[in-house]
PDB file of C-alpha atoms in Angstrom:
ATOM      1  CA  MET A   1    -218.962  67.180  31.050  1.00 97.00           C
ATOM      2  CA  GLN A   2    -216.314  65.528  29.374  1.00 98.00           C
ATOM      3  CA  ILE A   3    -215.548  64.724  25.796  1.00 98.00           C
ATOM      4  CA  GLY A   4    -214.249  61.617  24.131  1.00 98.00           C
ATOM      5  CA  LEU A   5    -213.491  60.849  20.967  1.00 98.00           C
ATOM      6  CA  ALA A   6    -214.771  58.494  18.517  1.00 98.00           C
ATOM      7  CA  VAL A   7    -212.020  56.563  16.206  1.00 97.00           C
ATOM      8  CA  GLY A   8    -211.723  53.895  13.980  1.00 95.00           C
ATOM      9  CA  ASP A   9    -214.642  52.945  11.294  1.00 92.00           C
ATOM     10  CA  VAL A  10    -216.975  55.630  12.325  1.00 93.00           C
ATOM     11  CA  ARG A  11    -214.982  58.007  11.015  1.00 95.00           C
ATOM     12  CA  GLY A  12    -213.980  56.398   7.594  1.00 93.00           C
ATOM     13  CA  PRO A  13    -212.275  53.739   6.955  1.00 93.00           C
ATOM     14  CA  ALA A  14    -208.614  53.232   8.355  1.00 94.00           C
ATOM     15  CA  THR A  15    -205.684  51.151   8.944  1.00 95.00           C
ATOM     16  CA  LEU A  16    -205.235  49.607  12.382  1.00 95.00           C
ATOM     17  CA  GLU A  17    -202.056  52.118  12.669  1.00 96.00           C
ATOM     18  CA  ALA A  18    -204.000  54.873  11.715  1.00 96.00           C
ATOM     19  CA  VAL A  19    -206.337  53.950  14.488  1.00 97.00           C
ATOM     20  CA  VAL A  20    -203.594  53.665  17.004  1.00 97.00           C
ATOM     21  CA  ASP A  21    -202.612  57.359  15.544  1.00 97.00           C
ATOM     22  CA  GLN A  22    -205.997  58.332  16.158  1.00 98.00           C
ATOM     23  CA  VAL A  23    -206.004  57.523  19.567  1.00 98.00           C
ATOM     24  CA  ARG A  24    -202.699  58.819  20.283  1.00 98.00           C
ATOM     25  CA  ALA A  25    -203.878  62.471  18.977  1.00 97.00           C
ATOM     26  CA  ALA A  26    -206.914  62.090  21.368  1.00 98.00           C
ATOM     27  CA  ALA A  27    -204.638  61.430  24.389  1.00 98.00           C
ATOM     28  CA  ASP A  28    -202.300  64.550  23.462  1.00 97.00           C
ATOM     29  CA  ALA A  29    -204.758  66.569  22.810  1.00 97.00           C
ATOM     30  CA  GLY A  30    -206.247  65.720  26.242  1.00 97.00           C
ATOM     31  CA  PHE A  31    -209.542  64.378  25.603  1.00 98.00           C
ATOM     32  CA  ALA A  32    -211.243  62.123  28.482  1.00 97.00           C
ATOM     33  CA  THR A  33    -212.299  58.593  26.361  1.00 98.00           C
ATOM     34  CA  ALA A  34    -211.136  57.429  22.525  1.00 98.00           C
ATOM     35  CA  TRP A  35    -214.127  55.258  22.031  1.00 98.00           C
ATOM     36  CA  SER A  36    -214.250  52.458  19.937  1.00 97.00           C
ATOM     37  CA  SER A  37    -217.147  51.188  17.764  1.00 95.00           C
ATOM     38  CA  GLN A  38    -218.290  47.603  16.480  1.00 93.00           C
ATOM     39  CA  ALA A  39    -219.225  47.912  12.647  1.00 85.00           C
ATOM     40  CA  LEU A  40    -218.082  45.656   9.790  1.00 83.00           C
ATOM     41  CA  GLY A  41    -214.389  45.979   9.918  1.00 89.00           C
ATOM     42  CA  TRP A  42    -211.792  45.980  13.097  1.00 94.00           C
ATOM     43  CA  ASP A  43    -213.357  44.003  15.655  1.00 96.00           C
ATOM     44  CA  ALA A  44    -214.066  47.103  18.471  1.00 97.00           C
ATOM     45  CA  LEU A  45    -212.432  44.985  21.680  1.00 98.00           C
ATOM     46  CA  THR A  46    -209.464  43.773  19.836  1.00 97.00           C
ATOM     47  CA  THR A  47    -208.952  47.081  18.090  1.00 96.00           C
ATOM     48  CA  ILE A  48    -209.263  49.016  21.532  1.00 96.00           C
ATOM     49  CA  ALA A  49    -206.567  46.695  23.113  1.00 97.00           C
ATOM     50  CA  GLY A  50    -203.567  47.424  20.508  1.00 96.00           C
ATOM     51  CA  ALA A  51    -204.339  50.851  20.432  1.00 97.00           C
ATOM     52  CA  GLY A  52    -204.639  51.422  24.158  1.00 97.00           C
ATOM     53  CA  ALA A  53    -202.036  49.339  25.240  1.00 97.00           C
ATOM     54  CA  ALA A  54    -199.657  51.761  22.457  1.00 97.00           C
ATOM     55  CA  VAL A  55    -201.364  55.188  24.157  1.00 98.00           C
ATOM     56  CA  PRO A  56    -200.860  54.590  28.250  1.00 95.00           C
ATOM     57  CA  ASP A  57    -202.437  58.456  28.772  1.00 92.00           C
ATOM     58  CA  ILE A  58    -206.187  57.922  27.722  1.00 98.00           C
ATOM     59  CA  ALA A  59    -209.029  55.752  29.117  1.00 98.00           C
ATOM     60  CA  VAL A  60    -210.946  53.643  25.883  1.00 98.00           C
ATOM     61  CA  GLY A  61    -213.804  52.019  25.807  1.00 98.00           C
ATOM     62  CA  THR A  62    -216.507  50.555  23.573  1.00 98.00           C
ATOM     63  CA  ALA A  63    -219.150  51.623  21.908  1.00 97.00           C
ATOM     64  CA  VAL A  64    -220.788  49.401  21.146  1.00 97.00           C
ATOM     65  CA  VAL A  65    -220.010  45.660  21.213  1.00 98.00           C
ATOM     66  CA  PRO A  66    -223.798  43.942  20.068  1.00 97.00           C
ATOM     67  CA  VAL A  67    -223.869  41.059  22.639  1.00 97.00           C
ATOM     68  CA  PRO A  68    -225.989  38.595  20.259  1.00 96.00           C
ATOM     69  CA  GLN A  69    -222.959  37.001  18.575  1.00 95.00           C
ATOM     70  CA  ARG A  70    -221.124  37.152  21.786  1.00 97.00           C
ATOM     71  CA  HIS A  71    -222.090  34.582  24.775  1.00 98.00           C
ATOM     72  CA  PRO A  72    -221.388  36.194  27.583  1.00 98.00           C
ATOM     73  CA  MET A  73    -218.707  33.901  28.877  1.00 98.00           C
ATOM     74  CA  VAL A  74    -216.632  34.848  25.521  1.00 98.00           C
ATOM     75  CA  LEU A  75    -217.060  38.663  26.288  1.00 98.00           C
ATOM     76  CA  ALA A  76    -215.763  38.498  29.359  1.00 98.00           C
ATOM     77  CA  THR A  77    -212.969  36.857  28.471  1.00 98.00           C
ATOM     78  CA  GLN A  78    -212.187  39.088  25.779  1.00 98.00           C
ATOM     79  CA  ALA A  79    -213.599  42.397  27.854  1.00 98.00           C
ATOM     80  CA  LEU A  80    -210.958  41.228  30.851  1.00 98.00           C
ATOM     81  CA  THR A  81    -207.867  40.561  28.117  1.00 97.00           C
ATOM     82  CA  VAL A  82    -208.574  44.141  27.290  1.00 98.00           C
ATOM     83  CA  GLN A  83    -208.964  45.121  29.923  1.00 98.00           C
ATOM     84  CA  ALA A  84    -205.624  43.603  31.608  1.00 97.00           C
ATOM     85  CA  ALA A  85    -203.870  45.113  28.495  1.00 97.00           C
ATOM     86  CA  VAL A  86    -204.799  48.528  28.543  1.00 98.00           C
ATOM     87  CA  ALA A  87    -203.487  48.434  32.708  1.00 97.00           C
ATOM     88  CA  GLY A  88    -207.497  48.936  33.953  1.00 97.00           C
ATOM     89  CA  ARG A  89    -208.602  51.601  31.363  1.00 98.00           C
ATOM     90  CA  LEU A  90    -211.427  50.048  29.603  1.00 98.00           C
ATOM     91  CA  THR A  91    -215.209  50.794  29.714  1.00 98.00           C
ATOM     92  CA  LEU A  92    -216.891  48.085  28.294  1.00 98.00           C
ATOM     93  CA  GLY A  93    -220.315  49.047  26.255  1.00 98.00           C
ATOM     94  CA  VAL A  94    -222.615  46.742  25.047  1.00 98.00           C
ATOM     95  CA  GLY A  95    -226.025  46.677  23.351  1.00 98.00           C
ATOM     96  CA  ALA A  96    -228.400  44.223  21.514  1.00 96.00           C
ATOM     97  CA  GLY A  97    -227.544  45.152  18.237  1.00 91.00           C
ATOM     98  CA  VAL A  98    -230.103  46.205  15.419  1.00 86.00           C
ATOM     99  CA  GLY A  99    -232.496  43.985  14.792  1.00 85.00           C
ATOM    100  CA  VAL A 100    -232.104  43.867  11.159  1.00 85.00           C
ATOM    101  CA  MET A 101    -228.351  43.616  11.356  1.00 86.00           C
ATOM    102  CA  VAL A 102    -229.106  40.323  14.016  1.00 87.00           C
ATOM    103  CA  SER A 103    -231.231  38.571  12.289  1.00 89.00           C
ATOM    104  CA  GLY A 104    -230.262  39.465   8.360  1.00 89.00           C
ATOM    105  CA  MET A 105    -226.899  38.560   8.973  1.00 88.00           C
ATOM    106  CA  PHE A 106    -226.576  36.090  11.633  1.00 89.00           C
ATOM    107  CA  GLY A 107    -229.902  34.509  11.446  1.00 93.00           C
ATOM    108  CA  LEU A 108    -229.968  35.070  15.474  1.00 91.00           C
ATOM    109  CA  PRO A 109    -233.170  35.594  17.305  1.00 91.00           C
ATOM    110  CA  THR A 110    -234.246  39.372  17.941  1.00 91.00           C
ATOM    111  CA  ASP A 111    -237.269  39.138  20.328  1.00 94.00           C
ATOM    112  CA  ARG A 112    -237.192  40.237  23.470  1.00 96.00           C
ATOM    113  CA  PRO A 113    -234.482  42.334  23.783  1.00 96.00           C
ATOM    114  CA  VAL A 114    -235.254  43.523  27.328  1.00 97.00           C
ATOM    115  CA  ARG A 115    -235.818  40.187  28.294  1.00 97.00           C
ATOM    116  CA  ARG A 116    -232.176  39.060  26.584  1.00 98.00           C
ATOM    117  CA  MET A 117    -230.417  41.610  28.016  1.00 98.00           C
ATOM    118  CA  ARG A 118    -231.381  41.452  31.163  1.00 98.00           C
ATOM    119  CA  GLU A 119    -230.182  37.692  31.569  1.00 98.00           C
ATOM    120  CA  TYR A 120    -226.782  38.833  29.358  1.00 98.00           C
ATOM    121  CA  LEU A 121    -225.904  41.514  31.883  1.00 98.00           C
ATOM    122  CA  THR A 122    -227.072  39.228  35.332  1.00 98.00           C
ATOM    123  CA  VAL A 123    -224.691  36.672  33.923  1.00 98.00           C
ATOM    124  CA  LEU A 124    -222.139  39.463  32.589  1.00 98.00           C
ATOM    125  CA  GLY A 125    -221.934  40.962  35.583  1.00 98.00           C
ATOM    126  CA  PRO A 126    -220.320  38.353  37.914  1.00 98.00           C
ATOM    127  CA  LEU A 127    -218.259  36.765  35.225  1.00 98.00           C
ATOM    128  CA  LEU A 128    -216.513  40.307  34.679  1.00 98.00           C
ATOM    129  CA  ARG A 129    -216.008  40.094  38.896  1.00 97.00           C
ATOM    130  CA  GLY A 130    -213.982  36.900  38.679  1.00 96.00           C
ATOM    131  CA  GLU A 131    -217.318  34.815  40.208  1.00 97.00           C
ATOM    132  CA  SER A 132    -219.027  31.619  39.263  1.00 98.00           C
ATOM    133  CA  VAL A 133    -222.088  31.709  37.422  1.00 98.00           C
ATOM    134  CA  HIS A 134    -224.982  28.650  37.137  1.00 98.00           C
ATOM    135  CA  HIS A 135    -227.325  29.952  34.611  1.00 98.00           C
ATOM    136  CA  HIS A 136    -230.552  28.034  32.337  1.00 98.00           C
ATOM    137  CA  GLY A 137    -232.640  30.879  31.882  1.00 97.00           C
ATOM    138  CA  GLU A 138    -235.505  31.580  29.486  1.00 97.00           C
ATOM    139  CA  THR A 139    -232.936  33.085  26.429  1.00 97.00           C
ATOM    140  CA  LEU A 140    -229.246  31.531  27.889  1.00 97.00           C
ATOM    141  CA  THR A 141    -227.364  29.044  29.385  1.00 98.00           C
ATOM    142  CA  ALA A 142    -224.286  29.755  31.385  1.00 98.00           C
ATOM    143  CA  VAL A 143    -222.421  28.031  33.408  1.00 98.00           C
ATOM    144  CA  GLY A 144    -218.401  27.952  34.799  1.00 97.00           C
ATOM    145  CA  ALA A 145    -216.307  30.889  35.723  1.00 97.00           C
ATOM    146  CA  VAL A 146    -213.461  33.076  33.794  1.00 96.00           C
ATOM    147  CA  THR A 147    -210.349  33.273  35.912  1.00 92.00           C
ATOM    148  CA  ILE A 148    -207.556  35.675  34.810  1.00 93.00           C
ATOM    149  CA  PRO A 149    -204.634  35.928  36.933  1.00 93.00           C
ATOM    150  CA  GLY A 150    -203.347  38.956  38.495  1.00 89.00           C
ATOM    151  CA  GLY A 151    -206.235  40.731  39.526  1.00 88.00           C
ATOM    152  CA  VAL A 152    -207.616  42.672  36.983  1.00 95.00           C
ATOM    153  CA  SER A 153    -210.324  44.690  38.030  1.00 96.00           C
ATOM    154  CA  ALA A 154    -214.221  44.482  35.909  1.00 98.00           C
ATOM    155  CA  PRO A 155    -214.409  46.990  33.792  1.00 98.00           C
ATOM    156  CA  SER A 156    -217.360  49.631  34.077  1.00 98.00           C
ATOM    157  CA  VAL A 157    -220.297  48.249  31.710  1.00 98.00           C
ATOM    158  CA  LEU A 158    -222.636  50.748  29.854  1.00 98.00           C
ATOM    159  CA  VAL A 159    -225.673  49.538  28.142  1.00 98.00           C
ATOM    160  CA  ALA A 160    -226.903  50.868  24.493  1.00 98.00           C
ATOM    161  CA  ALA A 161    -230.415  52.010  25.708  1.00 97.00           C
ATOM    162  CA  MET A 162    -232.744  54.591  24.495  1.00 92.00           C
ATOM    163  CA  GLY A 163    -235.995  52.765  24.535  1.00 93.00           C
ATOM    164  CA  PRO A 164    -237.271  53.370  28.197  1.00 96.00           C
ATOM    165  CA  ARG A 165    -237.335  49.394  29.599  1.00 97.00           C
ATOM    166  CA  MET A 166    -233.717  49.243  28.029  1.00 98.00           C
ATOM    167  CA  VAL A 167    -233.126  52.843  29.738  1.00 98.00           C
ATOM    168  CA  ARG A 168    -234.306  51.227  33.364  1.00 98.00           C
ATOM    169  CA  LEU A 169    -232.596  48.371  32.629  1.00 98.00           C
ATOM    170  CA  ALA A 170    -229.160  49.889  32.227  1.00 98.00           C
ATOM    171  CA  GLY A 171    -230.080  51.924  35.291  1.00 98.00           C
ATOM    172  CA  GLU A 172    -230.676  48.876  37.383  1.00 98.00           C
ATOM    173  CA  LEU A 173    -228.051  46.586  36.368  1.00 98.00           C
ATOM    174  CA  ALA A 174    -225.108  48.713  34.538  1.00 98.00           C
ATOM    175  CA  ASP A 175    -223.082  51.538  35.221  1.00 98.00           C
ATOM    176  CA  GLY A 176    -224.796  53.969  32.710  1.00 98.00           C
ATOM    177  CA  THR A 177    -225.843  54.016  29.037  1.00 98.00           C
ATOM    178  CA  VAL A 178    -224.307  55.143  25.663  1.00 98.00           C
ATOM    179  CA  THR A 179    -226.182  56.690  23.104  1.00 98.00           C
ATOM    180  CA  TRP A 180    -226.107  57.056  19.698  1.00 97.00           C
ATOM    181  CA  MET A 181    -228.055  59.593  17.602  1.00 96.00           C
ATOM    182  CA  THR A 182    -229.805  60.826  20.130  1.00 97.00           C
ATOM    183  CA  GLY A 183    -230.448  64.139  20.707  1.00 97.00           C
ATOM    184  CA  PRO A 184    -230.570  66.810  23.969  1.00 98.00           C
ATOM    185  CA  LYS A 185    -234.254  66.859  24.143  1.00 97.00           C
ATOM    186  CA  ALA A 186    -234.670  62.552  24.273  1.00 97.00           C
ATOM    187  CA  LEU A 187    -231.914  62.163  27.056  1.00 98.00           C
ATOM    188  CA  GLY A 188    -233.090  65.263  28.915  1.00 98.00           C
ATOM    189  CA  GLU A 189    -236.610  64.612  28.899  1.00 97.00           C
ATOM    190  CA  HIS A 190    -236.623  60.677  28.675  1.00 96.00           C
ATOM    191  CA  ILE A 191    -233.301  58.956  29.163  1.00 98.00           C
ATOM    192  CA  VAL A 192    -231.346  60.978  31.877  1.00 98.00           C
ATOM    193  CA  PRO A 193    -234.739  61.359  34.226  1.00 98.00           C
ATOM    194  CA  ALA A 194    -235.337  57.059  33.820  1.00 98.00           C
ATOM    195  CA  ILE A 195    -232.082  56.169  34.079  1.00 98.00           C
ATOM    196  CA  THR A 196    -231.177  57.733  37.122  1.00 98.00           C
ATOM    197  CA  GLU A 197    -234.330  56.685  39.381  1.00 98.00           C
ATOM    198  CA  ALA A 198    -233.609  53.283  37.924  1.00 98.00           C
ATOM    199  CA  ALA A 199    -230.176  53.612  39.460  1.00 98.00           C
ATOM    200  CA  ALA A 200    -231.022  55.409  42.800  1.00 98.00           C
ATOM    201  CA  ASP A 201    -234.134  52.559  43.239  1.00 98.00           C
ATOM    202  CA  ALA A 202    -231.261  49.870  42.181  1.00 98.00           C
ATOM    203  CA  GLY A 203    -228.880  51.432  45.127  1.00 98.00           C
ATOM    204  CA  ARG A 204    -226.166  51.957  42.317  1.00 98.00           C
ATOM    205  CA  GLN A 205    -224.568  55.342  42.581  1.00 96.00           C
ATOM    206  CA  ALA A 206    -225.642  57.743  39.704  1.00 98.00           C
ATOM    207  CA  PRO A 207    -224.732  56.885  35.856  1.00 98.00           C
ATOM    208  CA  ARG A 208    -222.408  57.550  33.089  1.00 98.00           C
ATOM    209  CA  VAL A 209    -224.673  58.892  30.355  1.00 98.00           C
ATOM    210  CA  VAL A 210    -222.068  59.294  27.263  1.00 98.00           C
ATOM    211  CA  ALA A 211    -224.277  60.679  24.174  1.00 98.00           C
ATOM    212  CA  GLY A 212    -222.524  60.223  20.457  1.00 98.00           C
ATOM    213  CA  LEU A 213    -223.079  61.603  17.622  1.00 98.00           C
ATOM    214  CA  PRO A 214    -221.168  63.174  14.434  1.00 98.00           C
ATOM    215  CA  VAL A 215    -219.728  66.573  14.932  1.00 98.00           C
ATOM    216  CA  CYS A 216    -218.382  68.360  12.103  1.00 98.00           C
ATOM    217  CA  VAL A 217    -217.150  72.138  12.357  1.00 98.00           C
ATOM    218  CA  THR A 218    -218.375  74.092   9.040  1.00 98.00           C
ATOM    219  CA  ASP A 219    -218.614  76.541   7.031  1.00 98.00           C
ATOM    220  CA  THR A 220    -220.840  74.605   4.513  1.00 98.00           C
ATOM    221  CA  ALA A 221    -223.551  73.144   6.671  1.00 98.00           C
ATOM    222  CA  ASP A 222    -226.311  72.038   4.392  1.00 98.00           C
ATOM    223  CA  ASP A 223    -223.918  69.845   2.489  1.00 98.00           C
ATOM    224  CA  VAL A 224    -222.535  67.984   4.964  1.00 98.00           C
ATOM    225  CA  ARG A 225    -225.898  67.124   7.001  1.00 98.00           C
ATOM    226  CA  ALA A 226    -227.313  66.016   3.249  1.00 98.00           C
ATOM    227  CA  ARG A 227    -223.778  63.508   3.551  1.00 98.00           C
ATOM    228  CA  ILE A 228    -224.589  62.839   6.818  1.00 98.00           C
ATOM    229  CA  ALA A 229    -228.320  62.414   5.929  1.00 97.00           C
ATOM    230  CA  GLU A 230    -227.125  59.380   3.106  1.00 96.00           C
ATOM    231  CA  GLN A 231    -224.335  57.793   5.148  1.00 94.00           C
ATOM    232  CA  PHE A 232    -226.560  57.043   8.172  1.00 94.00           C
ATOM    233  CA  ALA A 233    -229.954  56.686   6.247  1.00 92.00           C
ATOM    234  CA  LEU A 234    -230.061  53.243   8.147  1.00 87.00           C
ATOM    235  CA  ALA A 235    -230.401  55.055  11.726  1.00 89.00           C
ATOM    236  CA  ALA A 236    -233.869  56.780  10.065  1.00 88.00           C
ATOM    237  CA  GLN A 237    -235.472  53.454   8.966  1.00 90.00           C
ATOM    238  CA  VAL A 238    -234.946  51.009  11.925  1.00 90.00           C
ATOM    239  CA  PRO A 239    -237.045  51.139  14.576  1.00 88.00           C
ATOM    240  CA  GLU A 240    -234.099  51.463  17.175  1.00 87.00           C
ATOM    241  CA  TYR A 241    -233.658  55.226  15.904  1.00 90.00           C
ATOM    242  CA  ARG A 242    -236.501  56.236  14.616  1.00 91.00           C
ATOM    243  CA  ALA A 243    -238.335  56.131  17.862  1.00 90.00           C
ATOM    244  CA  THR A 244    -235.550  58.539  19.231  1.00 92.00           C
ATOM    245  CA  LEU A 245    -235.949  60.453  16.032  1.00 95.00           C
ATOM    246  CA  ASP A 246    -239.391  61.221  16.492  1.00 94.00           C
ATOM    247  CA  ARG A 247    -239.135  61.981  20.472  1.00 92.00           C
ATOM    248  CA  GLU A 248    -236.748  64.444  19.004  1.00 94.00           C
ATOM    249  CA  GLY A 249    -238.499  65.747  16.023  1.00 93.00           C
ATOM    250  CA  ALA A 250    -235.849  64.805  13.838  1.00 96.00           C
ATOM    251  CA  ALA A 251    -236.149  63.112  10.452  1.00 95.00           C
ATOM    252  CA  GLY A 252    -233.104  61.686  10.589  1.00 96.00           C
ATOM    253  CA  PRO A 253    -229.149  61.844  11.909  1.00 97.00           C
ATOM    254  CA  GLN A 254    -228.444  64.635   9.879  1.00 98.00           C
ATOM    255  CA  ASP A 255    -231.089  66.729  12.538  1.00 97.00           C
ATOM    256  CA  VAL A 256    -229.290  65.462  15.472  1.00 98.00           C
ATOM    257  CA  ALA A 257    -225.979  65.758  14.215  1.00 98.00           C
ATOM    258  CA  ILE A 258    -224.199  68.772  15.586  1.00 98.00           C
ATOM    259  CA  VAL A 259    -223.047  70.425  12.291  1.00 98.00           C
ATOM    260  CA  GLY A 260    -222.346  74.140  12.552  1.00 98.00           C
ATOM    261  CA  THR A 261    -219.323  76.597  12.935  1.00 98.00           C
ATOM    262  CA  GLU A 262    -217.037  76.537  16.063  1.00 98.00           C
ATOM    263  CA  THR A 263    -219.497  78.841  17.802  1.00 98.00           C
ATOM    264  CA  GLY A 264    -222.494  76.987  16.602  1.00 98.00           C
ATOM    265  CA  VAL A 265    -221.080  73.245  17.839  1.00 98.00           C
ATOM    266  CA  ALA A 266    -219.923  74.770  20.779  1.00 98.00           C
ATOM    267  CA  GLN A 267    -223.489  76.433  21.882  1.00 98.00           C
ATOM    268  CA  ALA A 268    -224.743  73.260  20.997  1.00 98.00           C
ATOM    269  CA  LEU A 269    -222.459  71.125  22.919  1.00 98.00           C
ATOM    270  CA  THR A 270    -223.833  73.008  25.668  1.00 98.00           C
ATOM    271  CA  ARG A 271    -227.350  72.005  25.650  1.00 98.00           C
ATOM    272  CA  PHE A 272    -225.813  68.197  26.087  1.00 98.00           C
ATOM    273  CA  ARG A 273    -224.290  69.003  29.051  1.00 98.00           C
ATOM    274  CA  ASP A 274    -227.470  70.810  29.900  1.00 98.00           C
ATOM    275  CA  ALA A 275    -229.321  67.541  29.775  1.00 98.00           C
ATOM    276  CA  GLY A 276    -227.191  65.669  31.979  1.00 98.00           C
ATOM    277  CA  VAL A 277    -225.141  64.317  29.976  1.00 98.00           C
ATOM    278  CA  THR A 278    -221.843  63.097  31.675  1.00 98.00           C
ATOM    279  CA  GLU A 279    -219.743  62.561  28.897  1.00 98.00           C
ATOM    280  CA  PHE A 280    -219.739  63.864  25.160  1.00 98.00           C
ATOM    281  CA  MET A 281    -218.799  60.738  22.237  1.00 98.00           C
ATOM    282  CA  ALA A 282    -217.837  62.884  19.349  1.00 98.00           C
ATOM    283  CA  ALA A 283    -217.397  61.407  16.100  1.00 98.00           C
ATOM    284  CA  PRO A 284    -215.488  63.715  13.749  1.00 98.00           C
ATOM    285  CA  TYR A 285    -217.449  64.050  10.651  1.00 98.00           C
ATOM    286  CA  GLY A 286    -216.408  65.091   6.913  1.00 97.00           C
ATOM    287  CA  THR A 287    -213.135  64.946   4.722  1.00 97.00           C
ATOM    288  CA  THR A 288    -209.806  65.430   6.852  1.00 96.00           C
ATOM    289  CA  ASP A 289    -209.837  69.048   6.624  1.00 97.00           C
ATOM    290  CA  GLU A 290    -212.995  68.710   8.172  1.00 98.00           C
ATOM    291  CA  GLN A 291    -211.880  65.825  10.793  1.00 98.00           C
ATOM    292  CA  ASN A 292    -209.117  68.173  11.999  1.00 97.00           C
ATOM    293  CA  ARG A 293    -210.750  71.241  12.081  1.00 98.00           C
ATOM    294  CA  THR A 294    -213.277  69.678  14.166  1.00 98.00           C
ATOM    295  CA  VAL A 295    -210.792  68.192  16.554  1.00 98.00           C
ATOM    296  CA  ASP A 296    -208.729  71.434  16.972  1.00 98.00           C
ATOM    297  CA  LEU A 297    -212.323  72.540  18.683  1.00 98.00           C
ATOM    298  CA  LEU A 298    -213.154  70.081  20.785  1.00 98.00           C
ATOM    299  CA  ALA A 299    -209.629  69.634  22.100  1.00 97.00           C
ATOM    300  CA  GLU A 300    -210.220  73.346  23.200  1.00 97.00           C
ATOM    301  CA  LEU A 301    -213.577  73.135  24.838  1.00 97.00           C
ATOM    302  CA  ALA A 302    -212.146  69.605  25.895  1.00 95.00           C
ATOM    303  CA  ARG A 303    -209.330  71.419  28.000  1.00 88.00           C
TER     304      ARG A 303
END
């Protein structure tokens, strides 16, 4: 199991220069991938384009870009531009978005998320390969092609998937999945077997399974978990995460986050490897000192 490092907003407010420094530090420490999330701050793709161009020695990815706000022709253009900027090192992670945010902030429909994602991926894949599309579907219309000179390759595409139908879709039409706030039980018993079977049925290669969680190496675990519970409270309430937390037997994000001493964190990570996770995306959590201690351990484990 490889270990990647989350950079940017998920670790707390940071200037663009600071995010580039985080990516450079991740590369120097030997992490597999630097992952940028789309939140309410920096644009994930633009950030990773700048940081990835400045730091050439690490793979980069988005985890994830919500797709309802971006037509697939727009996203394909953005993704291929980033792919060119980072010399083919991009993994494009996409997701349906949190429903209450998609509808409440943007006024966009959130019904039939699996149907919408199926149409989206059906169009996005060919566009990323430089092919023309002529799609008039139930939820999406897309006609045309994206032309990027220079023979830019299509990035690997991962889909944020936790529910059974979305997991199977990710195995069928994408290169794998990337999860957030999902523990080893839900991954090992539900997500990994289902996506692996779906990929095999579709004649695709074994899927990538990237699992993301806050990680904090600390001697005051109860205090850190209390802070995580407060900061990520939304995840305990919305259905997209609530169902997965229930499968794990977790009351909230504080129960699936990896928090503890160096020994405890290392032991926790082995459970994700044993569950079939191919890359762990660690989001260092806490104060600067806590994050530095966490990154030091993770870098040792990554080596």
